[in-house]
């Protein structure tokens, strides 16, 4: 029996085996940590292995969709490779089986490499390997026979449909099971987080939203999001705890209830990502509710010589926060439980995260935090530090034009300009604009809420018909004025003036 399979059934055997493998792995993973699902594990592995410039490019080009693009790209590659594997198996099934085994090994390595998974998680890629091989061999045998008679052709069709339906049920069951153990219900049960000491109310003139600036407080659903997590970690308050250890007098473990029942503080803070390009929107402001990080550190008793808080997320991501910044009460670093009085949204770190005003997020704002090791810079290197970003990461003084948008057409005559500036922990002193080759001119600033937050600006200019370019620059309260010199985001934040070109007609 050495007749060759026809092209279509051969390719179909490969693709259906792939689908079965992924669904089986997903189902098995759902009983434990869904990140053991081989598809997600390989995706997460790809994120960690991606060279820095490419990662930067992906974030810039695809923004918040970078993960959808990655998962979609992976799916396309997998379908192509598995169809090819099927086509290579037109005479005997073994080339296809070899490809499935290779995939299984890659999945196994990706799962084994994850710091948040234990050995038992390897059952998921194993299930994928077994299901993929079984489905492939079965369909291949039926397909090989199909060429003989009509009734076996029907059998192949039925088996294919059966595989699709069966894997749909398996994969769906996996989603449903991980859903019952997700954190959404736990979050809903927390209720409102009302602080004992509220942040001062935001004055009405803290933004010029009607004139084209962002709203002062960013609604939670619009808060920028940056992280390496392909699937949002699902942590229930009842399963969560935070351990503080290392160079401390006493190791302490905090449970969610212990913290939630304390008198909570509330602070208005503007967070910024170091990957924010000049003019970018990885910057948002919230009323964070939580406990003083300095309180927790004092309870543990930080030993002399300690330099960094090496913080770990439940998904294995790490950040290194300077101890000095964390202990400085004038800065007000927090272990935040909520934003705008709601528990943290899952994608912003539920149940708990750090917020350290004035430092870029990658050194100051670990989400889903479960472990803080008090240590030295030499002893431990955090995720982005190992990948070439700076150790100390104070947020650079920045300003942005929000109105008009680039290449807007506006009536000639009086044109309104508006935007935002930030210099967290220093405060904004002035924002100036410059039209074409004109002189710098002052703008009107919004009321200052506190030095850790952004400040809005607006002004009016008179322009003749034609194309105009407007520049903005901020001066902070230390007296520093933003430099024109352009620098990229790596290693410690972009510099340069933001400008916008618009058409007056
Ligand atoms: N666990 C975890 N925490 C993380 C990150 C991450 O990748 N994983 N990214 C950091 C970075 S780079 C930034 S800028 C902030 C962004 O927080 P947000 O997504 O709530 O805006 O989270 C920080 N905390
Ligand atoms: Mo960031």
Tab-separated table of N, CA, C and O in Angstrom, residues 9-10 15 27 70 81 185 283 363 397 429 439 485:
chain	number	residue	atom	x	y	z
A	9	UNK	N	-6.333	16.159	1.671
A	9	UNK	CA	-6.437	15.371	2.915
A	9	UNK	C	-5.118	15.341	3.677
A	9	UNK	O	-5.119	15.368	4.915
A	10	UNK	N	-4.002	15.328	2.970
A	10	UNK	CA	-2.702	15.273	3.652
A	10	UNK	C	-2.504	16.524	4.508
A	10	UNK	O	-2.161	16.453	5.696
A	15	UNK	N	-3.082	19.872	9.900
A	15	UNK	CA	-3.703	21.014	10.577
A	15	UNK	C	-4.637	20.544	11.705
A	15	UNK	O	-4.637	21.111	12.803
A	27	UNK	N	-6.791	22.396	27.637
A	27	UNK	CA	-7.710	21.795	28.628
A	27	UNK	C	-6.942	21.334	29.865
A	27	UNK	O	-7.310	21.651	30.999
A	70	UNK	N	1.200	39.036	17.984
A	70	UNK	CA	2.085	37.897	18.247
A	70	UNK	C	1.311	36.577	18.179
A	70	UNK	O	1.728	35.631	17.510
A	81	UNK	N	3.210	25.385	9.101
A	81	UNK	CA	4.144	24.288	9.353
A	81	UNK	C	3.394	22.959	9.438
A	81	UNK	O	3.846	21.940	8.910
A	185	UNK	N	-14.422	37.214	39.949
A	185	UNK	CA	-15.390	37.099	41.043
A	185	UNK	C	-14.762	37.571	42.352
A	185	UNK	O	-15.394	38.268	43.154
A	283	UNK	N	1.099	57.382	29.380
A	283	UNK	CA	1.113	58.240	30.572
A	283	UNK	C	-0.341	58.413	30.998
A	283	UNK	O	-1.201	58.671	30.159
A	363	UNK	N	10.738	50.155	36.898
A	363	UNK	CA	11.506	50.016	38.141
A	363	UNK	C	10.641	50.304	39.366
A	363	UNK	O	11.142	50.255	40.492
A	397	UNK	N	11.413	65.053	32.368
A	397	UNK	CA	10.459	66.150	32.148
A	397	UNK	C	10.029	66.134	30.685
A	397	UNK	O	10.868	66.096	29.783
A	429	UNK	N	6.928	73.907	36.099
A	429	UNK	CA	6.931	75.337	36.414
A	429	UNK	C	6.374	76.161	35.257
A	429	UNK	O	5.733	77.187	35.482
A	439	UNK	N	9.465	83.049	18.242
A	439	UNK	CA	10.072	83.005	19.578
A	439	UNK	C	9.220	82.137	20.497
A	439	UNK	O	8.039	81.908	20.233
A	485	UNK	N	17.590	68.062	22.020
A	485	UNK	CA	18.321	66.884	21.561
A	485	UNK	C	17.444	65.641	21.633
A	485	UNK	O	16.928	65.303	22.686
